Short mmCIF file of C-alpha atoms in Angstrom, two decimals:
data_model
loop_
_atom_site.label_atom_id
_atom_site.label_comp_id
_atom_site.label_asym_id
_atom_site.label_seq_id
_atom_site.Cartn_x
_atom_site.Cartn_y
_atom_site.Cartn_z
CA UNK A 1 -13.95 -15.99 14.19
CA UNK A 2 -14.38 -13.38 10.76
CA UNK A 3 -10.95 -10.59 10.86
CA UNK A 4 -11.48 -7.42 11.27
CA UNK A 5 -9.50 -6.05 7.98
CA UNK A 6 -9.38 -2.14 9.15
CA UNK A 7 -8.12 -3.25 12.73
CA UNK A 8 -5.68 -5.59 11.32
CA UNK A 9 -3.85 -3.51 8.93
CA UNK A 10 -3.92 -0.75 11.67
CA UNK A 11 -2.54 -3.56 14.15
CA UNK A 12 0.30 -4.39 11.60
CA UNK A 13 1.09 -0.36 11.15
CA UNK A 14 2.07 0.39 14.44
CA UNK A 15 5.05 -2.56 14.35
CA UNK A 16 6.85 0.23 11.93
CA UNK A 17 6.58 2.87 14.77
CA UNK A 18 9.72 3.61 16.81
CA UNK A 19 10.42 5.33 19.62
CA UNK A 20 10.79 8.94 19.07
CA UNK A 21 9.31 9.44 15.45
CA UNK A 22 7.57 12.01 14.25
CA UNK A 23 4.61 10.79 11.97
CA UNK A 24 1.58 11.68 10.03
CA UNK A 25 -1.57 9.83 10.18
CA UNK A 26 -4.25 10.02 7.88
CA UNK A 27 -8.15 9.44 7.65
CA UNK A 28 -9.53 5.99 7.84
CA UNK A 29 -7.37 3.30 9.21
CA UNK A 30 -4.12 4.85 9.64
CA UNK A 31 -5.65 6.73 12.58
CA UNK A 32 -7.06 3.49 14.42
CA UNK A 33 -3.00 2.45 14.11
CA UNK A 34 -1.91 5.03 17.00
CA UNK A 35 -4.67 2.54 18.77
CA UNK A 36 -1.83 -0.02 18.57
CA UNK A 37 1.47 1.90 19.05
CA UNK A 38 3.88 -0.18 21.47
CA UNK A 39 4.06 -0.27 24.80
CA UNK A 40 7.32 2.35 26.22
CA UNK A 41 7.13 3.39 22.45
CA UNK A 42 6.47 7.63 21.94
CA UNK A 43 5.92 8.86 18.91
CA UNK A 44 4.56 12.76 18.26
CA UNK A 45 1.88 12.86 15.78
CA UNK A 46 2.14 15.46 12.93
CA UNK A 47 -1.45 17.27 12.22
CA UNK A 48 -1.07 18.90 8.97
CA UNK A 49 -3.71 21.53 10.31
CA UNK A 50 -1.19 22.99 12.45
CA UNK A 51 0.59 21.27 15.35
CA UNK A 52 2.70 18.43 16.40
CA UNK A 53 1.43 16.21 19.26
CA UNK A 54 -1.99 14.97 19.45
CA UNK A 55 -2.73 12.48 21.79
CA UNK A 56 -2.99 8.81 20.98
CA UNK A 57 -7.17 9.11 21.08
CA UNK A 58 -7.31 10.97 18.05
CA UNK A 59 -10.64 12.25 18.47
CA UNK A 60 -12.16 13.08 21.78
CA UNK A 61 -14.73 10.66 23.01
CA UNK A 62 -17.43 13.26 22.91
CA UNK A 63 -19.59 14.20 20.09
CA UNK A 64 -17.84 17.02 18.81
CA UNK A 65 -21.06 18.35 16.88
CA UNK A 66 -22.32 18.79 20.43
CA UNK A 67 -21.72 21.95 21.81
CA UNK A 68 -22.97 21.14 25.10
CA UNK A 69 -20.90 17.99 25.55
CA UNK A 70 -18.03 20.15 24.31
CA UNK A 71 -18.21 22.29 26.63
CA UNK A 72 -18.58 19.96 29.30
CA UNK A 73 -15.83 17.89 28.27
CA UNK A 74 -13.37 20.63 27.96
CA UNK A 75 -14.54 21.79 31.48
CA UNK A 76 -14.03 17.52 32.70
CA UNK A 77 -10.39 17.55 34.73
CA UNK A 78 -9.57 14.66 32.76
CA UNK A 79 -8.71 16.82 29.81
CA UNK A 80 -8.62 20.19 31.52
CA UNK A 81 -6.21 19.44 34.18
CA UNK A 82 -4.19 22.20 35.08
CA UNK A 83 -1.66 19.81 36.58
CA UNK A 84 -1.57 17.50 33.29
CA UNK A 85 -1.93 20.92 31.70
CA UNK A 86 -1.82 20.35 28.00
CA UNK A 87 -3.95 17.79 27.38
CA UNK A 88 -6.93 19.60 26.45
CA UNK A 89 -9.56 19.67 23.81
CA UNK A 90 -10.71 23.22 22.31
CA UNK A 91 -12.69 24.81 19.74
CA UNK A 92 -9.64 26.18 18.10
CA UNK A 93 -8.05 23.39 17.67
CA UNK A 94 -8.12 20.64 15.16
CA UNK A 95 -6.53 17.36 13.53
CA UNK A 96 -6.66 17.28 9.69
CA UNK A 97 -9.95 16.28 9.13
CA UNK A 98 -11.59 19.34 10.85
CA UNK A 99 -12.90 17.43 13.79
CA UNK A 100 -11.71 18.46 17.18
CA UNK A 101 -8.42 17.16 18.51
CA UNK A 102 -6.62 16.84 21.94
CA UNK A 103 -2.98 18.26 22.63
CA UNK A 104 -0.81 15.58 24.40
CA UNK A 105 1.86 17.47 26.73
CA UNK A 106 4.76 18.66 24.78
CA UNK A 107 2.39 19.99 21.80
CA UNK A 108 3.57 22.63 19.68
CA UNK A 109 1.37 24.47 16.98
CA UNK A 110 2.54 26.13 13.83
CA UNK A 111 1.02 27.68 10.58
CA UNK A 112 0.03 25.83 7.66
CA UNK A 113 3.34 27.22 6.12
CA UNK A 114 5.70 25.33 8.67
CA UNK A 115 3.39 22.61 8.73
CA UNK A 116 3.88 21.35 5.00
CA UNK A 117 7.83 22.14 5.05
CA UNK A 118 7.57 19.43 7.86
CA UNK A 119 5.81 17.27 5.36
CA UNK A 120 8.08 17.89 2.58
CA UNK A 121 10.86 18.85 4.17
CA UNK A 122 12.05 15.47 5.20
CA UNK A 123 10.86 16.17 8.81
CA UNK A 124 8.56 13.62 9.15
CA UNK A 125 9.55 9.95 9.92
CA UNK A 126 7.14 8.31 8.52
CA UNK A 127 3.11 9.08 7.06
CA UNK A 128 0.89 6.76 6.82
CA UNK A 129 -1.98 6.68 4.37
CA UNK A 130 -4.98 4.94 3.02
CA UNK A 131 -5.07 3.71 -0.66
CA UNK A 132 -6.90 2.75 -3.49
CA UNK A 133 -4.27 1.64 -5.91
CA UNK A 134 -0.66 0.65 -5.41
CA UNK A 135 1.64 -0.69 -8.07
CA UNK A 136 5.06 -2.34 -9.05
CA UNK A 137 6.67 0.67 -9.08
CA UNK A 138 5.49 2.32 -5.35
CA UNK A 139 2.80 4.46 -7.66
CA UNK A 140 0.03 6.03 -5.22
CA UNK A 141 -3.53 6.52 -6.05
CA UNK A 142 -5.49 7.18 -3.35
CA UNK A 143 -7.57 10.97 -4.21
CA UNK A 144 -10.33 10.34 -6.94
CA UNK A 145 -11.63 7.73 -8.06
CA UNK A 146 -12.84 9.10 -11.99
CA UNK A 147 -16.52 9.71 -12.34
CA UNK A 148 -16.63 10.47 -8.46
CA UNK A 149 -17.36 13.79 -6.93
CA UNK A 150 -13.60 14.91 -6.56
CA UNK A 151 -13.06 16.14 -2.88
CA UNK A 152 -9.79 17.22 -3.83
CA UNK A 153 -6.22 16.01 -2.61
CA UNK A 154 -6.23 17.67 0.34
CA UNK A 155 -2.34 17.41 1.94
CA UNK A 156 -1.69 13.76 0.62
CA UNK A 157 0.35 14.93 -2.35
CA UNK A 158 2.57 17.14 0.36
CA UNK A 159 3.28 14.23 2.94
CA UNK A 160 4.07 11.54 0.41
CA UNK A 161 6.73 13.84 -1.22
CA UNK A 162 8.42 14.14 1.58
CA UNK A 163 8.13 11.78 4.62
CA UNK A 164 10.78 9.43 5.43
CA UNK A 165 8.97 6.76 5.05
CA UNK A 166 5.52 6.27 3.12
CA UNK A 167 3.14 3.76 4.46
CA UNK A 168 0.24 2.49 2.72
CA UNK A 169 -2.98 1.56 4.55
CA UNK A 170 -5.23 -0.77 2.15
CA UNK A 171 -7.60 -3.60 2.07
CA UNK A 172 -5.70 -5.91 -0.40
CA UNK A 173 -8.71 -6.31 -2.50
CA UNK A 174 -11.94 -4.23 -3.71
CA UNK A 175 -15.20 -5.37 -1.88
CA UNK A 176 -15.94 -7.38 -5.51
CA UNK A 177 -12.72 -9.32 -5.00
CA UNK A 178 -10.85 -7.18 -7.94
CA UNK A 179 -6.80 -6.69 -6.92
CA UNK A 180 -6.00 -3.49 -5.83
CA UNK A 181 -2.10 -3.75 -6.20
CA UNK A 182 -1.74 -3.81 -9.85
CA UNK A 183 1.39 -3.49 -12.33
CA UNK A 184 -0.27 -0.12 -12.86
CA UNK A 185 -2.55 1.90 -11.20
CA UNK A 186 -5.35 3.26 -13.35
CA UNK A 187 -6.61 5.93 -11.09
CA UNK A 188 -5.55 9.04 -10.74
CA UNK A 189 -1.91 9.31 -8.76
CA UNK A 190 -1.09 10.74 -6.05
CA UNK A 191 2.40 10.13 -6.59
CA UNK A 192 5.36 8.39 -8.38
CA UNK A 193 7.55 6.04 -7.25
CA UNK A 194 6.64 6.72 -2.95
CA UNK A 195 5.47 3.62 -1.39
CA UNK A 196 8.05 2.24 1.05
CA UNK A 197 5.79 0.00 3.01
CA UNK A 198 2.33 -1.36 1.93
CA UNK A 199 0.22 -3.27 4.82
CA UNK A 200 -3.18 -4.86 3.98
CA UNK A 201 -5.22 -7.59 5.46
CA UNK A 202 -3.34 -10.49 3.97
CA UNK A 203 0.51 -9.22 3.73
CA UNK A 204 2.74 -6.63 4.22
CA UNK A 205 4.90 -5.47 1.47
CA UNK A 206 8.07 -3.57 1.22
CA UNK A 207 9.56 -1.85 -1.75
CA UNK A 208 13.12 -3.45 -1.44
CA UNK A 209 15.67 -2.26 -4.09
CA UNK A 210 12.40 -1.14 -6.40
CA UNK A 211 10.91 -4.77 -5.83
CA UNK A 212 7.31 -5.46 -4.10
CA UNK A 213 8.66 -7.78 -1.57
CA UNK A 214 6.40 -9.79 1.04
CA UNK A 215 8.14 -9.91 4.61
CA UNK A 216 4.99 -11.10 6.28
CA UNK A 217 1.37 -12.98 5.44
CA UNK A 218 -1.68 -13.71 7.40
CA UNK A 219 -2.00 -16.32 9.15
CA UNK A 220 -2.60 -19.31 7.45
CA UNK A 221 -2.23 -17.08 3.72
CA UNK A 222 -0.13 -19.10 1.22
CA UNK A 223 2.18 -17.48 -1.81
CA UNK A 224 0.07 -19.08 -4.58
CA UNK A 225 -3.25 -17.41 -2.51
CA UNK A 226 -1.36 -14.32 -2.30
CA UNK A 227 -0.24 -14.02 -6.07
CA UNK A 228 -3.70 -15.07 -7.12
CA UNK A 229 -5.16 -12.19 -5.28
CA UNK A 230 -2.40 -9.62 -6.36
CA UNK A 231 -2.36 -8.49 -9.71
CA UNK A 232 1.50 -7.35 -9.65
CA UNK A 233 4.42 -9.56 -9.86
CA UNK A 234 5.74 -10.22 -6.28
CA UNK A 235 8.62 -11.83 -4.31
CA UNK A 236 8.86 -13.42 -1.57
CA UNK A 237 11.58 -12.33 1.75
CA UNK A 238 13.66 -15.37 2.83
CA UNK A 239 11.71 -15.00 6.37
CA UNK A 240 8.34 -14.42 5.81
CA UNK A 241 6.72 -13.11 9.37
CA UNK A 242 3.12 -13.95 10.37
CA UNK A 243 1.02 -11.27 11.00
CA UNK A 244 -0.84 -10.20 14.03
CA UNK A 245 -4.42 -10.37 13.62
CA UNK A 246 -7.35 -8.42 15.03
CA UNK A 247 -10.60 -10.51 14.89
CA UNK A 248 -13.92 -9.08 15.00
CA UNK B 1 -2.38 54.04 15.22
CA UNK B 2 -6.07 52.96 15.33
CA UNK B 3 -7.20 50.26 12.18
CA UNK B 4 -10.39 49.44 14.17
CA UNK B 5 -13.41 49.88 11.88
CA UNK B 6 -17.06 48.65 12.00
CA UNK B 7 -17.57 45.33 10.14
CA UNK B 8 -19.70 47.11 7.30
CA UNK B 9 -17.21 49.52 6.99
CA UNK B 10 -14.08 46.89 6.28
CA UNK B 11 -16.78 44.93 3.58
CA UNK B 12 -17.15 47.73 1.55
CA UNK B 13 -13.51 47.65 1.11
CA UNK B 14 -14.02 44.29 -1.32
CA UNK B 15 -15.03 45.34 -4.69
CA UNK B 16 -16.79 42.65 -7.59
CA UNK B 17 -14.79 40.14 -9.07
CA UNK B 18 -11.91 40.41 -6.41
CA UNK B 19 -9.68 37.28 -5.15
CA UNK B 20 -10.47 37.21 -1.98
CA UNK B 21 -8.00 35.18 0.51
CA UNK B 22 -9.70 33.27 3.41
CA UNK B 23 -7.85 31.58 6.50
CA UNK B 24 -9.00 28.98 8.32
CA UNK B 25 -8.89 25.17 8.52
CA UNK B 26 -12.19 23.78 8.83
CA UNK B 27 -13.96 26.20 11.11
CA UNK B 28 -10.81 26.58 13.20
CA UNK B 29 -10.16 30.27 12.78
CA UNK B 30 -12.20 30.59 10.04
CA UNK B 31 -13.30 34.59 9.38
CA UNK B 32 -16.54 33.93 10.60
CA UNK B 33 -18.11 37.03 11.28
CA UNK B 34 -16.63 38.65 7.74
CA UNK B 35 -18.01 36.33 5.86
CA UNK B 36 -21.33 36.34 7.27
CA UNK B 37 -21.47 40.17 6.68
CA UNK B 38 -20.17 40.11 3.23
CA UNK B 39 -22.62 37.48 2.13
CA UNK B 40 -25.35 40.59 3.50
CA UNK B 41 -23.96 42.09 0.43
CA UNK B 42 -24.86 39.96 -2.97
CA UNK B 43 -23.90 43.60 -4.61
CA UNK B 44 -20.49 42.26 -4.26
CA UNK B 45 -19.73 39.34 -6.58
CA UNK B 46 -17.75 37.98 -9.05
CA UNK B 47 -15.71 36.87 -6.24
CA UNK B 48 -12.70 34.30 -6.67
CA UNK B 49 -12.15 32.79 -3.07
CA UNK B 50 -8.64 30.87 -2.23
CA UNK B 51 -9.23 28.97 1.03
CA UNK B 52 -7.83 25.73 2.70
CA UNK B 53 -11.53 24.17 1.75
CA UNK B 54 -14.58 25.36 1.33
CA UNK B 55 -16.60 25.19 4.99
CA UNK B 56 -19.94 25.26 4.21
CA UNK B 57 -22.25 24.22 7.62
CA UNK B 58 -26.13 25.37 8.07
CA UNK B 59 -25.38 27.25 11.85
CA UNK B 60 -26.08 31.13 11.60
CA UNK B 61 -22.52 32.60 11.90
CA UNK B 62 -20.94 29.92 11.75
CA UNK B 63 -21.83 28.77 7.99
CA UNK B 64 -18.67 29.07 5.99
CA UNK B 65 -18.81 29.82 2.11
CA UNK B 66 -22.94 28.76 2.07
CA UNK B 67 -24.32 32.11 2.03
CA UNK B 68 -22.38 33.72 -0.55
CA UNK B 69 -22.30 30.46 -2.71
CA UNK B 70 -26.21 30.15 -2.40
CA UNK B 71 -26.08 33.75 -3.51
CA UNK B 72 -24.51 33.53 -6.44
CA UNK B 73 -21.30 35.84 -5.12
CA UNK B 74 -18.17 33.62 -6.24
CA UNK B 75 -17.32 32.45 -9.74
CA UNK B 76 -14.47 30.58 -8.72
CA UNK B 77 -13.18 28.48 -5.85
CA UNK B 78 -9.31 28.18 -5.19
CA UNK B 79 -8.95 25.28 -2.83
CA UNK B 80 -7.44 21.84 -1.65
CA UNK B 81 -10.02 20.09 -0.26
CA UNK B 82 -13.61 20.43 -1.21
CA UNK B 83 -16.53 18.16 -0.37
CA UNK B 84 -20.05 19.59 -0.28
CA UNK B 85 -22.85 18.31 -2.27
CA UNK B 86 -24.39 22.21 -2.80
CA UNK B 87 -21.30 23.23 -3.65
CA UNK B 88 -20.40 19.85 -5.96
CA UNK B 89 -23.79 20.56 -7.99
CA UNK B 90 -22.63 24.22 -8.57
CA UNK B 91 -19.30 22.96 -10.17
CA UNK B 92 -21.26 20.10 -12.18
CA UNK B 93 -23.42 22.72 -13.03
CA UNK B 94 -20.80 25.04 -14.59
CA UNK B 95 -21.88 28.08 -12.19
CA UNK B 96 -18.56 27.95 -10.53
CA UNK B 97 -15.38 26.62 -11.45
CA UNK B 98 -12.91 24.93 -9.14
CA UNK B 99 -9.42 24.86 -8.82
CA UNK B 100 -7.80 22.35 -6.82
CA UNK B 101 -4.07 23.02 -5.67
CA UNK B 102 -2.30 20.19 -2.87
CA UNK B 103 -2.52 22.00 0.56
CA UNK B 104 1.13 22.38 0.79
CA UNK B 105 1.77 24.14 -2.46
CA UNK B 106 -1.12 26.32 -1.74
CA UNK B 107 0.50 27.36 1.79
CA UNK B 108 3.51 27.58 -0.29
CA UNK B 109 2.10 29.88 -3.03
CA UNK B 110 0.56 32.10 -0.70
CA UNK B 111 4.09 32.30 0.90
CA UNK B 112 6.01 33.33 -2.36
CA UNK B 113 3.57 35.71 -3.35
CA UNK B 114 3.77 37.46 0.46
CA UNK B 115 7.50 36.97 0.43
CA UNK B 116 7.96 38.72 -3.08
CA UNK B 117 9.21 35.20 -4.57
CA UNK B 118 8.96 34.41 -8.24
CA UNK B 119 7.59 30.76 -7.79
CA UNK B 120 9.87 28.07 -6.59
CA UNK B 121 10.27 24.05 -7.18
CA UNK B 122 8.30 21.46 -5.74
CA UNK B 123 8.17 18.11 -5.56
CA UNK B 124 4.46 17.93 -4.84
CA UNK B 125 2.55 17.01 -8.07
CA UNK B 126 5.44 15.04 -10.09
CA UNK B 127 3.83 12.89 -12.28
CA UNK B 128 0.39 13.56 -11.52
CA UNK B 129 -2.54 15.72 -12.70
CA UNK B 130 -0.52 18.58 -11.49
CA UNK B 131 2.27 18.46 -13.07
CA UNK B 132 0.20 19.22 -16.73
CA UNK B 133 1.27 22.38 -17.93
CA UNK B 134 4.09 23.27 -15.76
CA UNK B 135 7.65 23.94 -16.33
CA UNK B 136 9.78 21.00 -14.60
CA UNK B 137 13.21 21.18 -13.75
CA UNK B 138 16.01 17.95 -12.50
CA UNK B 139 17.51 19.33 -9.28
CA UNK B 140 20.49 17.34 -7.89
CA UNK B 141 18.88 14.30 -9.32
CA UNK B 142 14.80 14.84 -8.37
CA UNK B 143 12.42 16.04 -10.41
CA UNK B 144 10.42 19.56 -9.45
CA UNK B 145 7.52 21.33 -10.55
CA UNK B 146 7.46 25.32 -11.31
CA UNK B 147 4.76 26.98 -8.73
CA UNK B 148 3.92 30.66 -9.21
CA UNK B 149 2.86 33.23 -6.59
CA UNK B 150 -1.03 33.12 -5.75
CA UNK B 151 -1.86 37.06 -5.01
CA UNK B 152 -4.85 37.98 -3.57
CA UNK B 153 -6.47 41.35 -3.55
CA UNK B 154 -8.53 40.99 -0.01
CA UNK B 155 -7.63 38.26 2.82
CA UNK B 156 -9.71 38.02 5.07
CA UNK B 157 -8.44 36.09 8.33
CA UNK B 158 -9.50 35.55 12.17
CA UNK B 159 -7.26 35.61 15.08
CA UNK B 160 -8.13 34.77 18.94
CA UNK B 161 -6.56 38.43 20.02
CA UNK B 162 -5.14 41.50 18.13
CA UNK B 163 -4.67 45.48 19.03
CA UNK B 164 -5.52 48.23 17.17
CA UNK B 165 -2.39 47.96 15.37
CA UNK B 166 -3.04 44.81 14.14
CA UNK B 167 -0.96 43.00 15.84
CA UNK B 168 -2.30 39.27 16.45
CA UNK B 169 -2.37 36.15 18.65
CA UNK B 170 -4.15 32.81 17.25
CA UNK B 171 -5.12 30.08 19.65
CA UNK B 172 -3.62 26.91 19.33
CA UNK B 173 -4.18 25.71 15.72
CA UNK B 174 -6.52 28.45 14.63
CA UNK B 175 -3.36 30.08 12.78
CA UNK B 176 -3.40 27.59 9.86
CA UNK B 177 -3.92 29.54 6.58
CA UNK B 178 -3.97 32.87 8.38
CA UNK B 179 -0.99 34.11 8.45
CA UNK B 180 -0.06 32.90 4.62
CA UNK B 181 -3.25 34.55 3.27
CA UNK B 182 -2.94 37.70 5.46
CA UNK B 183 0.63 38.43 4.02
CA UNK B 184 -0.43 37.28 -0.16
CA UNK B 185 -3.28 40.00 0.04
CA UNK B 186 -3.35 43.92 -0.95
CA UNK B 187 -5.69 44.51 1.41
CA UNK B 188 -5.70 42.53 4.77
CA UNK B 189 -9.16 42.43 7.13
CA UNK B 190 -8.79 40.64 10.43
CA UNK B 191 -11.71 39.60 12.62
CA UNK B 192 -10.34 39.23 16.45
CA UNK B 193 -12.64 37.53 19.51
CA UNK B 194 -10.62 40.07 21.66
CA UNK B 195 -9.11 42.91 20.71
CA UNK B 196 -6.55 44.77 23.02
CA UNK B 197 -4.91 48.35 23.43
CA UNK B 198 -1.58 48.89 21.56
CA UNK B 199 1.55 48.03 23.85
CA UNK B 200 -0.46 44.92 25.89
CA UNK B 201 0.57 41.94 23.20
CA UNK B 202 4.26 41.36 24.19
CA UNK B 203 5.82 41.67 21.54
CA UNK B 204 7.64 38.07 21.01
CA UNK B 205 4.69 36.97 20.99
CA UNK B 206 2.99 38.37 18.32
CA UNK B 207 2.09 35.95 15.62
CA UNK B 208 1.07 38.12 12.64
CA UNK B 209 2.62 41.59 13.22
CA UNK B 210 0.45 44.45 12.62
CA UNK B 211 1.86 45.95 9.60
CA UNK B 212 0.56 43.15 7.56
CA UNK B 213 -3.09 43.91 8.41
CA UNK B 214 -4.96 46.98 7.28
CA UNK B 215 -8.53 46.93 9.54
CA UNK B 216 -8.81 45.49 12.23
CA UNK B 217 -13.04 44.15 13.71
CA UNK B 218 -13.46 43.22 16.50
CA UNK B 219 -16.20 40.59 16.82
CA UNK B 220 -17.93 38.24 19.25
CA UNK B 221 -16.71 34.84 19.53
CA UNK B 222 -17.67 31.99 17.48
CA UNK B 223 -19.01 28.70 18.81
CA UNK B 224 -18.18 25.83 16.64
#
């Protein structure tokens, strides 16, 4: 049975969500992770477009593109309920990527102002973002890869300033097999020195007194595997945990 | 107090080579129906536009920057997230130049200038790209980066309801950028689905008061 990598990392996320946090979830795979948040665990999720609490789906399970399902949707008691009131999908509002969201009950919404003093402000418990590049010393780069159309950095720079905690989403290696957490990250940064926690398919590491240190490995990953596929120098926790793994 | 004008009537108010503020995220209370008129107006160009990104879509009404990029209107685009292959091959081509600022320290900018601030520290940016060129100062330990004011001299911005004062209402996230680039702007056009008689917003509620905004056009609702 072949692992599902994005679901796995996402799966391993949610296991640094507590009860009561306020985080920020980016594009990619750190948005399948509120997929996986605990049982009797709440967390409100920050949208950096304007409003804190969007509901675990993410994205409603409509084509947003389609006007007509939109419309029908946002007219469907299951989102609409008066009773359940706030959980509702509408044209005017949406996550960070643009696409439509849904309010959970409890929502508030803000201007883009308020938004980013959350981010940098220390307001935020946690964010949690995809990568490219990670290295020894908690360096980001995750905005442009050089020689790439540059889309621009959007609000990463903002929430990893800021947050609490900064948690890296990341396959641990390119598709070509090259190591993505290096002594140094060649790309672009997003930011010094930020990384708290980095989770990938094989391991999750944690910055521990300025030291990449592996608390947990795949199933069945050994330390010599690990270092072999890492470019950086890392240690090794005195319990190592086992991760939980999503298969295909 | 009346600020209600005709659409054409608040465009002519943007002259060439103005910086021209737009709110929005996304679509999300995006100045639809202003921008869609001014791009009826290629006479006005030159334009520098400041915006969250640059919404560019291919519906009538509803398509963003397109129209007055296509036309040739804007020299230079001010924003922090950007990621359209018409407007890419402009950039490449050298016909426009881009500016890309973190979303945060562009709310932020927009802020100081409104607010009558010199700049202020950030942490945003330290060590990165950013940071080249600015001043830096060690505060209590962490490093920040100098940010300056970004003035504009037109914003454009959308709310859901406003009265002839000015006085608006956004719905649920479609206050984003609106507010920050209504209050960095000399000149301050807002585009309203509904627009109301002085006296009937109550007045806690009002998001953007009235004295920020200038004209007030009242338009017909935009479908995503």
């Amino acid at each position: 049975m072949a692992v599902n990598k994005r679901e796995t990392i996402a799966k391993n996320i949610a296991r640094y969500f507590h009860d009561g946090d306020f985080v920020n979830l980016g594009v990619g795979i750190p948005t399948l992770s509120a997929n996986y948040i605990p049982e009797g665990t709440e967390i409100i999720l920050h949208a950096e477009s304007g409003f804190a609490g969007q509901d675990g789906a993410i994205t409603p399970p409509w084509d947003v593109n389609d006007r007509e399902a939109c419309d029908r949707e946002l007219n469907n008691p299951k989102w609409a309920d008066k009773e359940n009131g706030w959980k509702i999908g509408h044209k005017d509002i949406c996550d960070a990527s643009g696409n439509l969201a849904i309010l959970s009950k409890g929502a508030s919404c803000f201007d883009s102002v308020v938004s980013f003093m959350m981010a940098r402000g220390g307001h935020l418990d946690a964010t949690v973002l995809g990568g490219l590049q990670v290295d020894e010393e908690g360096n980001l780069a995750n905005w442009m890869v050089p020689g790439k159309n540059i889309p621009g950095m959007g609000g990463a720079m903002d929430l990893v300033s800021g947050a609490k905690k900064v948690i890296v989403a990341m396959e641990h290696n390119a598709k070509d097999g090259a190591p993505k957490v290096l002594k140094k990250c060649v790309f672009p940064l997003t930011a010094i020195n930020c990384v708290s926690v980095l989770v990938t398919d094989i391991c999750i590491i944690e910055f521990i007194d300025g030291k990449m240190t592996v608390v947990a490995m795949a199933p069945g990953m050994t330390k010599e595997e690990l270092q072999k596929r890492t470019e950086a120098t890392i240690h090794f926790a005195d319990k190592i945990d086992v991760m939980d793994i999503v298969e295909e | 107090m009346n600020k209600v004008v005709d659409i054409r009537t608040a465009i002519d108010k943007i002259k060439s080579g103005d910086k021209v503020a737009v709110g929005g995220f996304g679509n999300v209370g995006g100045p639809m129906n202003l921008l869609y008129e001014l791009e009826k107006h290629p006479e006005i160009n030159h334009l520098t536009t400041i915006s969250e990104d640059f919404q560019m879509s291919e519906t009538p009404y509803n398509q963003g920057f397109t129209g007055l990029l296509l036309n040739g209107q804007i020299d230079e685009i001010v924003v922090s997230f950007f990621g359209h292959k018409k407007a890419q091959a402009k950039v490449d081509a050298g016909e426009v130049k881009l500016t890309l600022i973190p979303q945060g320290t562009l709310a932020e900018r927009l802020r100081a200038a409104g607010a009558g601030l010199g700049g202020f520290y950030t942490p945003t940016g330290v060590g990165t790209v950013v940071e080249e060129g600015k001043e830096t100062k060690v505060i209590n330990g962490k490093k920040y980066l100098l940010e300056l004011p970004l003035k504009a001299n037109v914003a454009l911005v959308k709310a859901y309801k406003a009265d002839r004062m000015g006085n608006a209402v956004f719905a649920y996230t479609a206050q984003n950028f609106n507010t920050a680039m209504a209050t960095a702007a000399d000149i301050v056009i807002l585009e309203c689905e509904k627009l109301v008689e002085n006296g009937e917003i109550v007045p806690d509620q009002v998001q953007l008061p009235g004295v920020f905004v200038d004209y007030v056009v009242h338009c017909e609702e935009v479908h995503y």
